[in-house]
Tab-separated table of C-alpha atoms in Angstrom:
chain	number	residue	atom	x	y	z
Y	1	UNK	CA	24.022	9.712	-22.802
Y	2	UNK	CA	24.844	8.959	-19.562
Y	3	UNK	CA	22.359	8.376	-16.735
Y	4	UNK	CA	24.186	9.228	-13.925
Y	5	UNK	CA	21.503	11.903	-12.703
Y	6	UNK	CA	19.008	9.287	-12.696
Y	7	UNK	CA	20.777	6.754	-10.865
Y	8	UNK	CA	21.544	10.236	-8.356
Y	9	UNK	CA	18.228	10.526	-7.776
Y	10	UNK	CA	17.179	6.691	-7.505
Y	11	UNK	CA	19.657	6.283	-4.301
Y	12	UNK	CA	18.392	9.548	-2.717
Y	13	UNK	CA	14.772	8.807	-3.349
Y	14	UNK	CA	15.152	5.643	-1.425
Y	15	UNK	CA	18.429	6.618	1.345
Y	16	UNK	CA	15.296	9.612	2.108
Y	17	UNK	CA	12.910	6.792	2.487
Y	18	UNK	CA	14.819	4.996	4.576
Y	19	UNK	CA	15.646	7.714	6.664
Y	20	UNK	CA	11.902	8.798	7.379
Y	21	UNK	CA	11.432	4.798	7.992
Y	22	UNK	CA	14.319	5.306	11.050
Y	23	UNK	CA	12.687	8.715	12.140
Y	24	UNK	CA	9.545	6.975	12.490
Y	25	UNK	CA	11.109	4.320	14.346
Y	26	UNK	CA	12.922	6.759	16.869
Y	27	UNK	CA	9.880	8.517	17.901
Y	28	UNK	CA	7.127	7.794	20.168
Y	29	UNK	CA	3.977	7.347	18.354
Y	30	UNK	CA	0.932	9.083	19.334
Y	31	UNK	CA	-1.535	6.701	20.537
Y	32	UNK	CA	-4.231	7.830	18.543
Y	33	UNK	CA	-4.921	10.659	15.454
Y	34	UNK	CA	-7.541	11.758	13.227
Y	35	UNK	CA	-7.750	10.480	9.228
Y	36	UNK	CA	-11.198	10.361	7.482
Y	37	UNK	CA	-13.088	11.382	9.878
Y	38	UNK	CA	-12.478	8.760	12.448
Y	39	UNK	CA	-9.927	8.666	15.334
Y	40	UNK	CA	-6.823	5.546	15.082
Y	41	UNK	CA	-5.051	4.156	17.153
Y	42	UNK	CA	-1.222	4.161	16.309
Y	43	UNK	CA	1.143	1.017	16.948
Y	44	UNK	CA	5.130	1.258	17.604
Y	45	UNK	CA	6.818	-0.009	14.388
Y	46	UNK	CA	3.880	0.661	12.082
Y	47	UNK	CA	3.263	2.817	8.903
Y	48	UNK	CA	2.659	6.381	10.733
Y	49	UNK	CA	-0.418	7.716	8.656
Y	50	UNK	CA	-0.531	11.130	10.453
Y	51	UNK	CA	3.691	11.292	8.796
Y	52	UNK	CA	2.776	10.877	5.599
Y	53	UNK	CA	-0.161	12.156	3.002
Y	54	UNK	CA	-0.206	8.567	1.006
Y	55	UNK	CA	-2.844	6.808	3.758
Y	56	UNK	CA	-5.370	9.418	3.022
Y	57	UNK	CA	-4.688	10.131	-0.240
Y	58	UNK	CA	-5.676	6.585	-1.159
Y	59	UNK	CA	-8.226	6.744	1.183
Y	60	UNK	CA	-10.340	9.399	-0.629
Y	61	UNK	CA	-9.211	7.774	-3.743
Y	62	UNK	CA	-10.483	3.965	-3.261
Y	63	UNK	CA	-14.008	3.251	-3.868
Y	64	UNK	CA	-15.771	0.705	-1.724
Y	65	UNK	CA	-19.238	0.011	-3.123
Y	66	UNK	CA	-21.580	-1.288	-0.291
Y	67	UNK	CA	-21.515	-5.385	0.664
Y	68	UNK	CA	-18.535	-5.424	-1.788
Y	69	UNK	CA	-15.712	-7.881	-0.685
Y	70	UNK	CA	-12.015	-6.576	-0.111
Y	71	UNK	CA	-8.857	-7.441	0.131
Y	72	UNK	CA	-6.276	-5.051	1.087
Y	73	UNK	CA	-2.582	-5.999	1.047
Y	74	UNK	CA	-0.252	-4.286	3.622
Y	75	UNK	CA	-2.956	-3.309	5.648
Y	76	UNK	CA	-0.640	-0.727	8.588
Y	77	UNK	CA	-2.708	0.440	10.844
Y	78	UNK	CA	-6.155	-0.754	9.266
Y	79	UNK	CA	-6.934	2.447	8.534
Y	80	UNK	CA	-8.255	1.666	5.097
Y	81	UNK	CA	-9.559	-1.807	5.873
Y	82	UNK	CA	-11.615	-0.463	8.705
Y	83	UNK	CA	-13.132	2.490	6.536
Y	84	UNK	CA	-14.179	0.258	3.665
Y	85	UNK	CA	-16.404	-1.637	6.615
Y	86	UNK	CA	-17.398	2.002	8.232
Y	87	UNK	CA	-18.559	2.596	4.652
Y	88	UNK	CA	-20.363	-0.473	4.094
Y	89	UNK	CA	-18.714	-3.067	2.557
Y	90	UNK	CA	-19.368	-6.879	4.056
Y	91	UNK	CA	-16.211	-8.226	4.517
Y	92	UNK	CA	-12.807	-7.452	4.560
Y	93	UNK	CA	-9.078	-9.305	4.664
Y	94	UNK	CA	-6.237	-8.090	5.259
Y	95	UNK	CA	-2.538	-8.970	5.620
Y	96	UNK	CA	0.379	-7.249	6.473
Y	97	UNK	CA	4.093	-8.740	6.964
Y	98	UNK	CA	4.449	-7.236	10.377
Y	99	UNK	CA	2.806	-9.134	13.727
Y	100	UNK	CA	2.661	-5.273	14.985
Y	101	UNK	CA	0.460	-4.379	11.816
Y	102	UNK	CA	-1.848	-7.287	12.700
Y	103	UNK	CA	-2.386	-6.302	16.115
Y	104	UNK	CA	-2.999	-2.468	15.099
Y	105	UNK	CA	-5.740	-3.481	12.519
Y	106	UNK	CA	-7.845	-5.705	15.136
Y	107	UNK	CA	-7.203	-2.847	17.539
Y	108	UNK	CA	-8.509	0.005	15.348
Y	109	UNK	CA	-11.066	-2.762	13.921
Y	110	UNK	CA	-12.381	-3.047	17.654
Y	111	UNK	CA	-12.097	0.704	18.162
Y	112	UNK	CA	-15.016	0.872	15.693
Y	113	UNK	CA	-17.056	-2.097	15.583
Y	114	UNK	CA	-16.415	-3.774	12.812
Y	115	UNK	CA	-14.038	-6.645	14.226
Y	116	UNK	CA	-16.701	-8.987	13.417
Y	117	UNK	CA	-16.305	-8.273	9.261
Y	118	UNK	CA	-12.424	-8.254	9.756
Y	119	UNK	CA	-10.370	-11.084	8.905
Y	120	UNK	CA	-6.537	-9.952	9.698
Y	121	UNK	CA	-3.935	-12.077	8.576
Y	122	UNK	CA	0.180	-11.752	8.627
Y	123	UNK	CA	1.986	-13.025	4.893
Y	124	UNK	CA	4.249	-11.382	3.166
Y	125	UNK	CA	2.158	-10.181	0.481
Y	126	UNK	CA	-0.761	-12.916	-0.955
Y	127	UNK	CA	1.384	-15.966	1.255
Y	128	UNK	CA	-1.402	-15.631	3.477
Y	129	UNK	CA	-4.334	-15.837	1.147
Y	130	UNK	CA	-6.022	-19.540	-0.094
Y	131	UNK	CA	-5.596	-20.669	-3.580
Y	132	UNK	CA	-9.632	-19.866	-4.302
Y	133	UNK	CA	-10.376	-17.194	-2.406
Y	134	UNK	CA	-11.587	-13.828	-4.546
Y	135	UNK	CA	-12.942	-10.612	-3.959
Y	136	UNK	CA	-14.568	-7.643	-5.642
Y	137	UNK	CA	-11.732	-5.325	-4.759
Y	138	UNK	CA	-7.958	-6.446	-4.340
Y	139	UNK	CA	-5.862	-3.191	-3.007
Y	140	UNK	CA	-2.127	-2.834	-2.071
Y	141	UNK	CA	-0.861	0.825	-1.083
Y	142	UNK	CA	2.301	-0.065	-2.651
Y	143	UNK	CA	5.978	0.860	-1.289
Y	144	UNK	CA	6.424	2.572	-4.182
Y	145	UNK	CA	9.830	3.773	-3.612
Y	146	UNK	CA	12.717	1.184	-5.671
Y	147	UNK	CA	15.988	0.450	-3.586
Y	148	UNK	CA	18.507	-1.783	-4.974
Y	149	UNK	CA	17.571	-5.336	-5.008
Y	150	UNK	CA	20.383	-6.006	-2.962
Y	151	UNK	CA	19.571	-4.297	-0.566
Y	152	UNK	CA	19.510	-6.125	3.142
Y	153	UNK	CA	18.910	-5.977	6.958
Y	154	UNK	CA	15.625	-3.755	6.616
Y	155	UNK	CA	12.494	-3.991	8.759
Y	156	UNK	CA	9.499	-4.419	8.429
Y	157	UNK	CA	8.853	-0.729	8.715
Y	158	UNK	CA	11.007	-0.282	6.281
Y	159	UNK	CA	9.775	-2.409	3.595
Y	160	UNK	CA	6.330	-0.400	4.249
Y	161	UNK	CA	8.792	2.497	2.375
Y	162	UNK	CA	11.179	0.560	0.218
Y	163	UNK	CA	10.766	-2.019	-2.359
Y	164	UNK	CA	14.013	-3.683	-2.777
Y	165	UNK	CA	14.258	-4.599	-6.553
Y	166	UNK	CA	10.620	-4.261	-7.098
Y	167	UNK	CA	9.947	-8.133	-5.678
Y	168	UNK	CA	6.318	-7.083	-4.105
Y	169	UNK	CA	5.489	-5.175	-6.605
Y	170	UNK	CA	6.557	-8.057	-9.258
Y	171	UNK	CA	4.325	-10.239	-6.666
Y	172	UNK	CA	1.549	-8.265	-6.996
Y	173	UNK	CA	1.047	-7.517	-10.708
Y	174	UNK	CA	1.544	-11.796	-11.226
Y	175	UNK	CA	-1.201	-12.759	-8.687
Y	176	UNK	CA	-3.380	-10.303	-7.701
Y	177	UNK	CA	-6.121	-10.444	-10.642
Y	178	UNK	CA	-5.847	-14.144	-9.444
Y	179	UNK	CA	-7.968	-12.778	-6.240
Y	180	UNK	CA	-10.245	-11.139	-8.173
Y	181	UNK	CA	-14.061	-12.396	-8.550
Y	182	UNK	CA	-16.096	-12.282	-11.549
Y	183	UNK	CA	-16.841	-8.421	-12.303
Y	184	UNK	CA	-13.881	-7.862	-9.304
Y	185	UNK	CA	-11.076	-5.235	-9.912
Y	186	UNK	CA	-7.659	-5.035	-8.735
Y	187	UNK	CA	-6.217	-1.523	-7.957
Y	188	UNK	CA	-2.261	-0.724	-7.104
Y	189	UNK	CA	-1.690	2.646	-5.225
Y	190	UNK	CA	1.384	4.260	-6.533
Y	191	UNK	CA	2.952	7.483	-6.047
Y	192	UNK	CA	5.403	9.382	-8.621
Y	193	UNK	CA	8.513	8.465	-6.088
Y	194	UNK	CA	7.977	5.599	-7.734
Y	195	UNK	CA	9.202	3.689	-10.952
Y	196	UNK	CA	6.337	4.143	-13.156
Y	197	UNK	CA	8.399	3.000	-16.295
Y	198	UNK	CA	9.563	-0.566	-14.057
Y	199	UNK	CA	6.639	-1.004	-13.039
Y	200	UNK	CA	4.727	-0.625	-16.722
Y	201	UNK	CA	7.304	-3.092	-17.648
Y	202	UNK	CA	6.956	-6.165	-14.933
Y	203	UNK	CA	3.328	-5.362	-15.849
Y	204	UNK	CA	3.615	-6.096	-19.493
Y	205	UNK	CA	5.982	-9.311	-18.527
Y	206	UNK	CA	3.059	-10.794	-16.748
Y	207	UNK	CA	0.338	-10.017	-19.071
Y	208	UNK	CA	-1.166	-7.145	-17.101
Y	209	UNK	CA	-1.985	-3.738	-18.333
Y	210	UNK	CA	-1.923	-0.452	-15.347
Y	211	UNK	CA	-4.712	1.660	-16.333
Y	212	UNK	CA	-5.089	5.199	-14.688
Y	213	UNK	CA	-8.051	4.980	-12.154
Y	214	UNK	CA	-7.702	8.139	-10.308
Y	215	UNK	CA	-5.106	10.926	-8.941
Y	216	UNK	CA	-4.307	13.616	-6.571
Y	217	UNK	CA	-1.538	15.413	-6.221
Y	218	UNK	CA	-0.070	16.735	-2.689
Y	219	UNK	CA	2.502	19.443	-1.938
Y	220	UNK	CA	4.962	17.818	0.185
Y	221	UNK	CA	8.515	19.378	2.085
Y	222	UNK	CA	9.914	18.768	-1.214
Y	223	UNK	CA	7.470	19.317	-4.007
Y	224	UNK	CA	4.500	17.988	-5.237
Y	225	UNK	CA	3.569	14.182	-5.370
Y	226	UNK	CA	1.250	12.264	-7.127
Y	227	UNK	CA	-0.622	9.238	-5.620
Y	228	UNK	CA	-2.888	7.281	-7.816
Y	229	UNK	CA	-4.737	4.456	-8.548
Y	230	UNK	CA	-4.136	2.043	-11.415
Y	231	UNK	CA	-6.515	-0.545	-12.211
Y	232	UNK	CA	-4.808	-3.595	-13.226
Y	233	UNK	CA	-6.477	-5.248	-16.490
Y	234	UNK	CA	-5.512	-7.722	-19.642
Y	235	UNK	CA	-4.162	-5.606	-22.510
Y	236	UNK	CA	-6.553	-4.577	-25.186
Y	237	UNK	CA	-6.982	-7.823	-27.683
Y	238	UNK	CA	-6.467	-10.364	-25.611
């Protein structure tokens, strides 16, 4: 049989990607907006939350039990870092690949207070994290869309949309339960643009199992998505 509308859909899923990565790019950003309850500030070059439903999806989706420890990978605008402190929890790191991502978090992180609790850090996903350190809650808000893995000459921006190959996500699902404290979990946000069938297999490769957590589904320009959480655990019987 031959998968040619598949591989249709694969390019256009990530070409549309890129091309809201390029809109975002071209246009001014608003220097703050509302998500959560709480007003951001918004960085040029960085994740727009207010252009896409994925931030707060996750947002309402991620539990952050009080004085837990977190680290989010990919961190944006901090929106989600910050709002696991506003909520309580003690102490939060993030990274993020982009020096503009950085400097958004600590801004929004100063906005509200919590700078203090905040340790921001640029790496390419956990290049940025010590060999020992572990939390109760690891968290990447993937880039769930595939492009080809040969893909080249993209941004930083738009490797917050793309995931050429799957490489991040392969990084992830080997290191992240690594970062993970005793009783700690490790949760992946993903999105049906995505993969799902890749991605349950570079799980499986590296011993990891992607458990459904939670979901919510939002009706986009072109149809309904799903975002949700999947807990990352070692297969039943091992």
């Amino acid at each position: 049989m031959s998968n040619a509308g598949g591989e249709e859909r694969e390019l256009a899923d990530y070409r549309r990607s890129l091309m809201r990565s390029r809109e975002a790019a071209r246009q001014e950003p608003n220097p703050t907006f509302m998500l959560g309850g709480y007003r951001w500030s918004q960085f040029a070059g960085v994740f727009p939350p207010e252009r896409s439903p994925s931030t707060g999806a996750f947002l309402k989706l991620l539990e952050v039990p009080g004085n837990a420890s977190v680290l989010e990978i990919g961190c944006g605008t901090g929106v989600i870092s910050v709002h696991a402190l506003l909520r309580g929890a003690a102490h939060v790191v993030a990274t993020d690949l982009s020096a503009e991502a950085v400097a958004n978090t600590l801004d929004n992180a100063a906005r509200h207070g919590v700078e203090d609790r905040l340790d921001v850090r640029q790496g390419n996903m956990f290049s940025a994290i010590r060999e020992h350190e572990a939390f109760d809650i690891v968290f990447w808000h993937s880039s769930f869309v595939k492009a080809p893995s040969t893909l080249t000459g993209l941004t930083d921006l738009d490797l917050a949309y793309v995931d050429p190959g799957y490489r991040s996500h392969l990084a992830f699902l080997s290191t992240a339960l690594q970062h993970t404290n005793g009783g700690g979990v490790a949760f992946l946000g993903f999105s049906s643009r995505g993969d799902r069938q890749l991605l349950d297999e570079l799980a499986a490769d590296n011993g990891v199992a992607l458990n459904p957590y939670d979901q919510t589904t939002v009706l986009e320009d072109d149809g309904e998505v799903k975002y949700e959480l999947l807990k990352l655990e070692e297969p039943a019987g091992r």
